[in-house]
Short mmCIF file of C-alpha atoms in Angstrom, two decimals:
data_model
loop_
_atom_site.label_atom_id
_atom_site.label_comp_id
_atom_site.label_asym_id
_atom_site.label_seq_id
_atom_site.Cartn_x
_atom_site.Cartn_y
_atom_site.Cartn_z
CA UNK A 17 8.72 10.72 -28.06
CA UNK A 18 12.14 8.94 -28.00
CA UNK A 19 12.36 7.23 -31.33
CA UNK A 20 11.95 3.84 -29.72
CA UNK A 21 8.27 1.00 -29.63
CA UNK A 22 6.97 -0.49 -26.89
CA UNK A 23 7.10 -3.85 -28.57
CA UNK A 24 10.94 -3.41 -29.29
CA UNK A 25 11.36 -3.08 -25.70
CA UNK A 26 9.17 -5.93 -24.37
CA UNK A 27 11.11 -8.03 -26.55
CA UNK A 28 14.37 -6.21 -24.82
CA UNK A 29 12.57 -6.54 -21.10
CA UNK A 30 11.65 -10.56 -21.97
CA UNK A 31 15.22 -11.01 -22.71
CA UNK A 32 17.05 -9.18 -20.49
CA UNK A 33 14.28 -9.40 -16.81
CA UNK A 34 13.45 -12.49 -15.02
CA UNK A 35 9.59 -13.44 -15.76
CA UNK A 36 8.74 -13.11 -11.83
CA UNK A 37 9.23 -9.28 -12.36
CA UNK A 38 5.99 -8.86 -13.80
CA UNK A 39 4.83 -5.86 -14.84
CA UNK A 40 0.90 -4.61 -15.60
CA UNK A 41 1.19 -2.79 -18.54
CA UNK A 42 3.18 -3.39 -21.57
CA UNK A 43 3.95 0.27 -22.35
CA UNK A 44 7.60 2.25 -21.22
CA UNK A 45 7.35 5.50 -19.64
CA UNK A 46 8.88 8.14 -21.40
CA UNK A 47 8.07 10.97 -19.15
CA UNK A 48 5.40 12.06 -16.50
CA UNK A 49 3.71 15.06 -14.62
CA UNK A 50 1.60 14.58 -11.60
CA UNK A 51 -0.82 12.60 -12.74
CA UNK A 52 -0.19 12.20 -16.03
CA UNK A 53 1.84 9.69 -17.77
CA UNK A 54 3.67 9.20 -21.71
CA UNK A 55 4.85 6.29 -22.85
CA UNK A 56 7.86 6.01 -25.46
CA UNK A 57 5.48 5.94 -28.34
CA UNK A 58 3.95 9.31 -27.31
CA UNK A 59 0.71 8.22 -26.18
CA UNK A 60 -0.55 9.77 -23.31
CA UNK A 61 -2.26 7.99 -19.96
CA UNK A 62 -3.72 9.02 -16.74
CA UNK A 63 -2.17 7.67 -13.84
CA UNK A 64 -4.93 5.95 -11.21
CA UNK A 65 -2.07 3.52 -10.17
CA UNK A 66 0.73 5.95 -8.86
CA UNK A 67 3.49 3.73 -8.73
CA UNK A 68 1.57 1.54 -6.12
CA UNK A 69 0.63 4.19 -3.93
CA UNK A 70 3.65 5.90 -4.24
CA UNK A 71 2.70 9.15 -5.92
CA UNK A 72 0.15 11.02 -3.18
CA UNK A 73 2.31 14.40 -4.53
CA UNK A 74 1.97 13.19 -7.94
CA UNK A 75 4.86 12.27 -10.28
CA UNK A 76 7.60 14.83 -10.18
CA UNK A 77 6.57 16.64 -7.77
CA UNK A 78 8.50 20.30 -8.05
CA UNK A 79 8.98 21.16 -4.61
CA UNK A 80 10.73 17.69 -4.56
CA UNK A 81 12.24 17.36 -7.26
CA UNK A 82 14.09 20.45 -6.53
CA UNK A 83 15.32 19.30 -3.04
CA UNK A 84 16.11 16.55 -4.73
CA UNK A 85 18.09 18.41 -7.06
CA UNK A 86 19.78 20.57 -3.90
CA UNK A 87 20.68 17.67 -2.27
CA UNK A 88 22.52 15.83 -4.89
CA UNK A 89 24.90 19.19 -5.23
CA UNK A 90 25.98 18.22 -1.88
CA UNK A 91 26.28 15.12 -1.30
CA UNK A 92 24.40 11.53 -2.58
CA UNK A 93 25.72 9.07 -0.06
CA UNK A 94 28.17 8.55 2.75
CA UNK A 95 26.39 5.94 4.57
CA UNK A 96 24.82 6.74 7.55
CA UNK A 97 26.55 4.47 9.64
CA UNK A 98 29.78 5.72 8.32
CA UNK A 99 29.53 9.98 8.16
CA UNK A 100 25.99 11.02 9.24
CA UNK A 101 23.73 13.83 8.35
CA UNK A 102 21.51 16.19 8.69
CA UNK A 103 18.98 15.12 6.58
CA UNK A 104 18.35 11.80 8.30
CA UNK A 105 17.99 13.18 11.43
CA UNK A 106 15.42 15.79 10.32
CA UNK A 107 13.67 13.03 8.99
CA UNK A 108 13.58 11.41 11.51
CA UNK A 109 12.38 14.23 13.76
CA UNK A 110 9.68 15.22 11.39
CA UNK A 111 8.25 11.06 11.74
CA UNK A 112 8.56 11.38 15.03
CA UNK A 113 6.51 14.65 15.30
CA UNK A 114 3.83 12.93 13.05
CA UNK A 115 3.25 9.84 14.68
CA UNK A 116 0.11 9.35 16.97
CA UNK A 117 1.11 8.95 20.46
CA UNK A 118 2.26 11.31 22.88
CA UNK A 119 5.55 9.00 23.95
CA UNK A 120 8.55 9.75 23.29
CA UNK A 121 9.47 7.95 19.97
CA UNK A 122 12.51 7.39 17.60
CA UNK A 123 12.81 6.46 13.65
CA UNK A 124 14.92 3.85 11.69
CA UNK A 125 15.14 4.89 8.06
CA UNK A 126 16.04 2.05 5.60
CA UNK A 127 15.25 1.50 1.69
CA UNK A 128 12.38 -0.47 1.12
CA UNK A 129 8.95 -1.34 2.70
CA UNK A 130 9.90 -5.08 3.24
CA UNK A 131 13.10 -3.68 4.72
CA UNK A 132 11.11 -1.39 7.20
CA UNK A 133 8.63 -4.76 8.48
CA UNK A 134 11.82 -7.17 8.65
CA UNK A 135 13.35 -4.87 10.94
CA UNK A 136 10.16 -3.90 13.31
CA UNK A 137 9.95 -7.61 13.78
CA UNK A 138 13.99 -7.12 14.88
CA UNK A 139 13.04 -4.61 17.05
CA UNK A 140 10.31 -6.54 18.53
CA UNK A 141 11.95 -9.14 19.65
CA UNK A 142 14.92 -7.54 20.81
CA UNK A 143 12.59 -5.28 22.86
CA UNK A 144 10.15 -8.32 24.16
CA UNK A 145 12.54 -11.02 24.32
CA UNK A 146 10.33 -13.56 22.66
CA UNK A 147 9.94 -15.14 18.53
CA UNK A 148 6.78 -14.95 17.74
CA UNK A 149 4.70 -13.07 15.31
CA UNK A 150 1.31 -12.86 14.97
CA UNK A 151 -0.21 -11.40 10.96
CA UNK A 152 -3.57 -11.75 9.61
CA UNK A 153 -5.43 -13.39 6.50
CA UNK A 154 -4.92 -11.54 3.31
CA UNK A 155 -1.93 -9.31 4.66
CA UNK A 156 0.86 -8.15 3.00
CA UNK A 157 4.34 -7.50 4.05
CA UNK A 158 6.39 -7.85 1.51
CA UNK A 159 8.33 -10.63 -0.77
CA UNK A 160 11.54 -10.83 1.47
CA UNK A 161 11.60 -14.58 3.16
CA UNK A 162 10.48 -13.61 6.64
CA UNK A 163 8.09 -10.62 5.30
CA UNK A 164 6.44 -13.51 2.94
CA UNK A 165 5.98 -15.63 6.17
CA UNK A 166 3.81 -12.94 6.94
CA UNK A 167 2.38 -12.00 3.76
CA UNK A 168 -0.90 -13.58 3.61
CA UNK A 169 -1.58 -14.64 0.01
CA UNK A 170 0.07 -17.44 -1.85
CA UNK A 171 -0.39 -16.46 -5.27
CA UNK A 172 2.14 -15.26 -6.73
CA UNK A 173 3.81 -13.95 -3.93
CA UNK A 174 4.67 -17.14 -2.04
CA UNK A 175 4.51 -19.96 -4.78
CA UNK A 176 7.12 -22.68 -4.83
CA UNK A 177 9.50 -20.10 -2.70
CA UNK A 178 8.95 -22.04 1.12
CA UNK A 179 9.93 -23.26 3.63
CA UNK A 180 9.01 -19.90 5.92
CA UNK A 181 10.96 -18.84 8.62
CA UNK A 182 9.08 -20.29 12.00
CA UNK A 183 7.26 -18.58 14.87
CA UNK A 184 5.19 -16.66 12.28
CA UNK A 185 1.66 -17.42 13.04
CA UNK A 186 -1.32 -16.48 10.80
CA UNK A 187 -5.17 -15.16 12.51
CA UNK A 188 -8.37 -14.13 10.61
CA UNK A 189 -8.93 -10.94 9.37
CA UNK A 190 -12.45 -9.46 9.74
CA UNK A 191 -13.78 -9.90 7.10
CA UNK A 192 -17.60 -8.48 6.35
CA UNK A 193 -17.36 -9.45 2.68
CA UNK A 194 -16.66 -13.41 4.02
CA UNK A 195 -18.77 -13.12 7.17
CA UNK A 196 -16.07 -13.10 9.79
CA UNK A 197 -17.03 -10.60 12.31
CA UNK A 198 -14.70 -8.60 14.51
CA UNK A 199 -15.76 -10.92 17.37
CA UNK A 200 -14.75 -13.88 14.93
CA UNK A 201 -12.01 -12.79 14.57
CA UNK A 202 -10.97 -12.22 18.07
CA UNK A 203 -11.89 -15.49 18.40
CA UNK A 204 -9.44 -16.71 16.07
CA UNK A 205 -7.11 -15.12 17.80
CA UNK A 206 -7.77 -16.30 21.09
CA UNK A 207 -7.69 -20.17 19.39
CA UNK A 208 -4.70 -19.59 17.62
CA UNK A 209 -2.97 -18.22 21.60
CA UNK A 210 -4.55 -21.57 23.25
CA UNK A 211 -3.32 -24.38 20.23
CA UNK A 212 0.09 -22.45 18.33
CA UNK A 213 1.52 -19.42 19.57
CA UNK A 214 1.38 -19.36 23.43
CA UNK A 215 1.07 -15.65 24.14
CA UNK A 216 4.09 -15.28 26.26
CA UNK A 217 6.21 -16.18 23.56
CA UNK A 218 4.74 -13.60 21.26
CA UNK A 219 6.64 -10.42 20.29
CA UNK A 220 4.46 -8.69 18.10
CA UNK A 221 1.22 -8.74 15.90
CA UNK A 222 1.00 -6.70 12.88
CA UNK A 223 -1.60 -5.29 10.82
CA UNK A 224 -1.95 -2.99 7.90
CA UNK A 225 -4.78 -0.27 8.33
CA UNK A 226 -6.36 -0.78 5.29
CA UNK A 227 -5.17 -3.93 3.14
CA UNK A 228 -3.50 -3.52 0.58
CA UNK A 229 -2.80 -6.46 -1.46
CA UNK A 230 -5.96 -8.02 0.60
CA UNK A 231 -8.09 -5.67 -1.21
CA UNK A 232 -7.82 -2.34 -0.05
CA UNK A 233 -10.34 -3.37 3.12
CA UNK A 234 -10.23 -1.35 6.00
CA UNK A 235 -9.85 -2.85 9.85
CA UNK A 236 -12.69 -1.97 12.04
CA UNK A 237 -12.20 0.26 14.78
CA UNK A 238 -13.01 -2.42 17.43
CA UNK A 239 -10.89 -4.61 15.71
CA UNK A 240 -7.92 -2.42 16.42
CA UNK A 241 -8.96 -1.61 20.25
CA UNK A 242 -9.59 -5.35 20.67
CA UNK A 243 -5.92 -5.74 19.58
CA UNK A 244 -4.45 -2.75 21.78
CA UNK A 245 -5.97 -4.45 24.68
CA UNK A 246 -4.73 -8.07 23.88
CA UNK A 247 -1.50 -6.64 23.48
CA UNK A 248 -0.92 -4.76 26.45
CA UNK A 249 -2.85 -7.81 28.20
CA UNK A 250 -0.02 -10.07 27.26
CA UNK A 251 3.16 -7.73 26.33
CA UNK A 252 2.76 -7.94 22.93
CA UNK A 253 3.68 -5.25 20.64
CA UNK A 254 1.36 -3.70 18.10
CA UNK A 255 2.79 -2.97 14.77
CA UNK A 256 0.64 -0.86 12.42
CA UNK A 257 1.69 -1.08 8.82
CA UNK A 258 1.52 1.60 7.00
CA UNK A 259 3.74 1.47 4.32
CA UNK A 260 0.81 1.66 1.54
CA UNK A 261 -2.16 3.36 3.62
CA UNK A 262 0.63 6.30 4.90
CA UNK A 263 0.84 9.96 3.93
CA UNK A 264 -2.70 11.10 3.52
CA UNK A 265 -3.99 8.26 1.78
CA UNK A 266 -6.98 7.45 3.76
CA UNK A 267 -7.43 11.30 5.07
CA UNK A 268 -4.90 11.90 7.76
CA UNK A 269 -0.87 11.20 7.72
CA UNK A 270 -1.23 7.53 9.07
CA UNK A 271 -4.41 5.40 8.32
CA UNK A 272 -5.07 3.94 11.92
CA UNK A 273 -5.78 7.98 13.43
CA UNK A 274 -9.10 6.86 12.47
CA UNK A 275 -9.38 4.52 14.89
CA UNK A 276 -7.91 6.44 17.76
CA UNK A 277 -5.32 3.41 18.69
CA UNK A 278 -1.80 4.52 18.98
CA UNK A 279 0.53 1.12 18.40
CA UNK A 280 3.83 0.58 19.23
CA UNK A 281 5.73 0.74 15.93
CA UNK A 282 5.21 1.65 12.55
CA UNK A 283 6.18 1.15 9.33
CA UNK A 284 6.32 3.20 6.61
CA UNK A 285 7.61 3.89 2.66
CA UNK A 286 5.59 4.31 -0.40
CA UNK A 287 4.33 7.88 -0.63
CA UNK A 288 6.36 9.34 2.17
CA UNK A 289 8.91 10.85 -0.68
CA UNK A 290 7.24 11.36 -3.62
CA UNK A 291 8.76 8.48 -5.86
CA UNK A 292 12.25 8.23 -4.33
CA UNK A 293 13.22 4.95 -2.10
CA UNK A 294 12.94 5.38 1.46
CA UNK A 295 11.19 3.31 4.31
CA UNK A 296 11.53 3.21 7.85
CA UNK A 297 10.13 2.30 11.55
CA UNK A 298 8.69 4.40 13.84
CA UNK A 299 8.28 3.34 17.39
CA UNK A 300 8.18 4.27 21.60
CA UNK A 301 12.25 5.42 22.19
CA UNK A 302 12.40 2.72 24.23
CA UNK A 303 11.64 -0.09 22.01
CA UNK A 304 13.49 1.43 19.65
CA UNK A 305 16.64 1.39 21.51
CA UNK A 306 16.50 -2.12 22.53
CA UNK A 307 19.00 -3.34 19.82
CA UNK A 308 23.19 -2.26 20.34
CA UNK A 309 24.87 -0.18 18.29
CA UNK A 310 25.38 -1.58 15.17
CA UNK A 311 22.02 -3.90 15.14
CA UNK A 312 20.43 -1.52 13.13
CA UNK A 313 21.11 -0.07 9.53
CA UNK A 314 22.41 -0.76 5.72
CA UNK A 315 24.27 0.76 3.34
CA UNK A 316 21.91 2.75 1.77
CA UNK A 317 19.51 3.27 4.66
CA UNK A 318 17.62 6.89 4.78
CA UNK A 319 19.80 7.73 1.56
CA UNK A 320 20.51 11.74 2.05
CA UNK A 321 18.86 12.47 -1.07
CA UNK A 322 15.61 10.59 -0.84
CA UNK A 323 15.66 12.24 2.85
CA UNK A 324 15.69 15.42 1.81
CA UNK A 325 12.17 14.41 -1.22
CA UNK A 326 10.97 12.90 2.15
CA UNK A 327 11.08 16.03 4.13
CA UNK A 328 9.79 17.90 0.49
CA UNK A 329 7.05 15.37 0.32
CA UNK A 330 5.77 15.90 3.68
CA UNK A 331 5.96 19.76 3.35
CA UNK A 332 3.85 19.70 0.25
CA UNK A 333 0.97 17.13 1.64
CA UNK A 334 0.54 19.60 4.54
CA UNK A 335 0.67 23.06 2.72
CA UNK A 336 -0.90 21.87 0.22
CA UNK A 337 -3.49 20.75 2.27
CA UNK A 338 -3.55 17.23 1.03
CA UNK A 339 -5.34 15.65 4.09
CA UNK A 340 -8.33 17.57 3.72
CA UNK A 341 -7.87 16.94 -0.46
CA UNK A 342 -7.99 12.86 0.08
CA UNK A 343 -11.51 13.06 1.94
CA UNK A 344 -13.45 14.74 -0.16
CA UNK A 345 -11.75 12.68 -2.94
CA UNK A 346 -12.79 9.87 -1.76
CA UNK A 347 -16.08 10.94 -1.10
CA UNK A 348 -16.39 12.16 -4.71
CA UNK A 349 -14.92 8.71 -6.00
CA UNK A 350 -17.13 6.51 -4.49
CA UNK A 351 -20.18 8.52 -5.53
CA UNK A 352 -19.02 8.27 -8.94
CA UNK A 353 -18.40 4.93 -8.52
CA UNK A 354 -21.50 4.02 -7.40
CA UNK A 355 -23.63 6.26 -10.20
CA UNK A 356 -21.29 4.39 -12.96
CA UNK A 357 -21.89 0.97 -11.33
CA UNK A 358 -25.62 1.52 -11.39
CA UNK A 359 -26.00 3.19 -15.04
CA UNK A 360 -23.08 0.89 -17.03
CA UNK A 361 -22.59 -2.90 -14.96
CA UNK A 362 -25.53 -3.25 -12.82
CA UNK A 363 -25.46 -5.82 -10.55
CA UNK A 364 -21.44 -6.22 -11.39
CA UNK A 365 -19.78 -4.15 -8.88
CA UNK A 366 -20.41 -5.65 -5.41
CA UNK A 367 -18.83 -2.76 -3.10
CA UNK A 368 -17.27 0.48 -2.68
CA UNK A 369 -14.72 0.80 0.31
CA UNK A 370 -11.50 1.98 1.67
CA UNK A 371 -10.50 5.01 3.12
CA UNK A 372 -10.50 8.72 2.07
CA UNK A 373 -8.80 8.28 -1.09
CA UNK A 374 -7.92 4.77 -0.58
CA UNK A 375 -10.59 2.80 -2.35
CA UNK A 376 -11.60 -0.21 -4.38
CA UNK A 377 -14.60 -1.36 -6.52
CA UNK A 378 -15.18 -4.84 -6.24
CA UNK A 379 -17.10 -7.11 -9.24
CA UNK A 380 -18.48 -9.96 -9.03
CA UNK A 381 -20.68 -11.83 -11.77
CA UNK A 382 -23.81 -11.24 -9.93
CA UNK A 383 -25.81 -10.28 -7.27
CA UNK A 384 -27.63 -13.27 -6.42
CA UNK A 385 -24.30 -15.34 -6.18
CA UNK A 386 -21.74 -12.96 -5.35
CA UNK A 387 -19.31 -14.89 -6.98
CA UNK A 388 -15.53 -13.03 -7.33
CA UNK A 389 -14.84 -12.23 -11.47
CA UNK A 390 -11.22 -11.76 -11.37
CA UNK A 391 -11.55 -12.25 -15.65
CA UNK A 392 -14.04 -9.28 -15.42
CA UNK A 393 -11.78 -7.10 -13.94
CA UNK A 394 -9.27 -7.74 -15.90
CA UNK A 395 -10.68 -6.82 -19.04
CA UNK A 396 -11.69 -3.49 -17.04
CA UNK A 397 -8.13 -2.90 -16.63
CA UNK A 398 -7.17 -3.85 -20.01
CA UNK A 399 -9.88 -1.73 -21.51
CA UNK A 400 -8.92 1.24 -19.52
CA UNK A 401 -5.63 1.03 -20.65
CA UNK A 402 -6.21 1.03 -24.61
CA UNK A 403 -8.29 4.33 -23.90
CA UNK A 404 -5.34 5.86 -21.46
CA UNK A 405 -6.31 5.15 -18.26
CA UNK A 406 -3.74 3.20 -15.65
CA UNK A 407 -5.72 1.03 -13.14
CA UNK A 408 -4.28 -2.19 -10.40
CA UNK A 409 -6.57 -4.66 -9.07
CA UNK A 410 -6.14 -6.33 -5.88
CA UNK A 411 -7.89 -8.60 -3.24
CA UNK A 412 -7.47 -12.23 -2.71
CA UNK A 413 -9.27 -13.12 -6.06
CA UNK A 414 -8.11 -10.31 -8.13
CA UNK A 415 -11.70 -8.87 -8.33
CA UNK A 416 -10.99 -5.67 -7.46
CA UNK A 417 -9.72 -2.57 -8.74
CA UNK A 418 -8.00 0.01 -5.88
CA UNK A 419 -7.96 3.65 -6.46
CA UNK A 420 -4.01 5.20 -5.83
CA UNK A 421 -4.72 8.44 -7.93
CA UNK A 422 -1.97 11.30 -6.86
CA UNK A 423 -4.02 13.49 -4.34
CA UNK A 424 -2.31 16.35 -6.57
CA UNK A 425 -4.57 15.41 -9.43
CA UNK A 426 -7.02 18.10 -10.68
CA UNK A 427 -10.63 17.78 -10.83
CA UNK A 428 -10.47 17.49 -14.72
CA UNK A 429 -8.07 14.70 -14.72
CA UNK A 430 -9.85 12.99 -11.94
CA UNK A 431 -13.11 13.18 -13.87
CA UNK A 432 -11.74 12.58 -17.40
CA UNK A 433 -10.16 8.91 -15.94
CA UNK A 434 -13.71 8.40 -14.48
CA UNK A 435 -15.08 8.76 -17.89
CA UNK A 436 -12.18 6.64 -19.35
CA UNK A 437 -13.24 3.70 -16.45
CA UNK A 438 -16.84 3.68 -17.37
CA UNK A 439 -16.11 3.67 -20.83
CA UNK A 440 -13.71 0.51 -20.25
CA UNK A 441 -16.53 -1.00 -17.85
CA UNK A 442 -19.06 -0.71 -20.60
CA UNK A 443 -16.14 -2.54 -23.01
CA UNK A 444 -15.98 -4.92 -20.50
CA UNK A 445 -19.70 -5.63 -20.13
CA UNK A 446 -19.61 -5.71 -23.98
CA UNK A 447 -17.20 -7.96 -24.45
CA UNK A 448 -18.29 -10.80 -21.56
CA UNK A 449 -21.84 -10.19 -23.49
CA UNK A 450 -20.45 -11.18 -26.70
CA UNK A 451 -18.72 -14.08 -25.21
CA UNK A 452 -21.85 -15.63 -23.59
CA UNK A 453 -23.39 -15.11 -27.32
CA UNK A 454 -20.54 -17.10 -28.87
CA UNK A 455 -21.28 -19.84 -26.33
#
């Protein structure tokens, strides 16, 4: 404990922090441990959230911490572009090694995940030549102006904050939920070439894996072959994002192995060092190189210290054998999911997806309609965290709750949050019960 209330500092945070940084629970940390979590008060919570996808190696994470720790004895910054270092090179290397594709390849490390997508679209049209980019319905890229062009969700992301930089062009996602299939989709796509964005002035199209803010709904295989082929049909470059679906997530080090489709560039952040900021871009050596010296960089770009957690980070999801650990957790979670669905909110929670450990429940008020109940899952949330569980929704009506549990968390803990969740479910259902009896 550290003396101090969470109400004293909300009242210090609503003084001090513009409203638009909102944050989802009104608690302070205090101090945390893998997937564990105290707040200043002393109250303990399990973490299901980790730091949006941040945590895969769990909060503190020794074997980074302590390179961490090594690192900062040396040095903590010189700027890359000024004295280099090891550290960013080995990085870089070890992304390189990772990536699917047998090409040669090269990696840009910056600071944040918008950073990383602002600066593959750079890339791209340095390398192609040409403006255009190409996302999809429900995407997200960040809150940056030209990653928000992209972003596809107005609420609260891009509310009252346009005009959007031009030449970013917007196709459907496929969508199962909404009945667009893959072929619609395509279709879309093909529209959107023949009345906006004439291929030929197209640089790239991007995609997350599995999205995030959209949901946490993954992209069909023969969505993402349909895509390779349009793209190497028109000289388009494919740029995966996996700045939230990275890092054994959904199963293997970058979510779109499962398809088998090897893009052009990729982005990455989030979990790839274990809590400390670091992002970057992937891509073929020669796309890569298409910008002069000096096009590429910042200050604080692949920081030495959150290099060397990077290179920790990645160490411990492969001894550890993390991969492997984020399958069968997801298989677990979504047969838990569905047995709690079924026993405490029948006919509430619509569908179980994702990836591996990448996952979301989605409610809606009933079967018959299917209609999105953002309010429901909100009082989930809220629920959960009064008994000490940490949850996020997501999706483009806030109906859904994602699963972003560190893959580092034991069986107990991952089985006493599931008994905190159906707990705050059967709150929920309680409380929208008493409601309609009020009525």
């Amino acid at each position: 404990m550290t003396g101090q209330s969470n109400a004293a500092l909300l009242a210090r945070r609503e003084a001090a922090v513009p409203r638009g940084v909102a944050s989802a629970a009104p608690i302070f940390a205090a101090r945390a441990e893998n997937a564990e979590l105290w707040d200043v008060e002393g109250n303990r919570y399990i973490d299901f959230a980790g730091g949006i996808a941040v945590l895969n190696t769990g909060h503190r994470h020794p074997s980074v911490v302590a390179a961490a720790k090594a690192q900062e004895d040396l040095y903590t910054h010189t700027s890359f572009q000024v004295v280099p270092y090891e550290p960013y090179v080995a990085l870089a290397e070890k992304l390189n090694a990772l990536a699917p594709g047998d090409h040669p390849k090269k990696t840009l490390l910056v600071t944040t995940g918008a950073e990383a997508v602002e600066n593959a679209v750079k890339i791209a049209r340095a390398a192609t030549g040409r403006p255009g980019v190409i996302a999809f319905t429900g995407g997200y890229h960040g809150r940056t102006l030209l990653t928000l062009g992209m972003t596809g969700k107005v609420s609260p992301y891009k509310k009252d904050v346009g005009p959007f930089p031009a030449d970013v062009f917007r196709a459907p996602f496929p969508d199962a939920r909404h009945g667009i299939t893959v072929e619609d989709a395509i279709q879309g796509l093909e529209t959107l070439f023949l009345t906006d964005a004439d291929p030929s002035r197209v640089a790239a199209i991007i995609l997350e894996p599995v999205l995030g803010e959209g949901g946490y709904v993954p992209v069909p295989t023969e969505m993402w072959q349909a895509l390779r082929a349009i793209c190497d049909k028109h000289g388009i470059l494919l740029i995966a994002d996996e700045i939230q679906a990275g890092f054994g997530r959904t199963g293997t080090w970058f979510a779109i192995e499962h398809s088998g489709v090897v893009p052009d560039l990729i982005t990455v952040a989030k979990s790839m060092a274990g809590g400390y900021p670091i992002a970057g871009v992937i891509g073929r050596a020669e796309i890569m190189d298409a910008m002069a010296p000096g096009g590429l960089g910042g200050t604080y770009g692949g920081n030495p210290v959150a290099c060397a957690a990077a290179l920790a980070a990645i160490e411990a999801i492969d001894s550890e054998g993390l991969l492997a650990r984020s399958t069968a957790m997801g298989a677990h979670f979504r047969a838990r999911f569905a047995e709690i669905g079924a026993r405490t909110a029948p006919y509430r929670m619509w569908d179980i997806r994702g990836l591996g450990a990448m996952l979301a429940v989605e409610f809606v008020q009933d079967f018959d309609t299917a209609k999105e109940d953002p309010a429901f899952t909100k009082s989930v949330i809220a629920h959960a965290l009064k008994r000490g569980l940490i949850l996020l929704g997501c999706g483009m009506h806030g109906n859904a709750l994602r699963i972003m549990v560190p893959l580092t968390a034991s069986d107990a803990i991952v089985e006493e949050g599931l008994a905190i969740f159906e707990a705050a479910l059967a709150d929920a259902v309680a409380e929208h019960s008493a409601s309609l009896a009020a009525e």
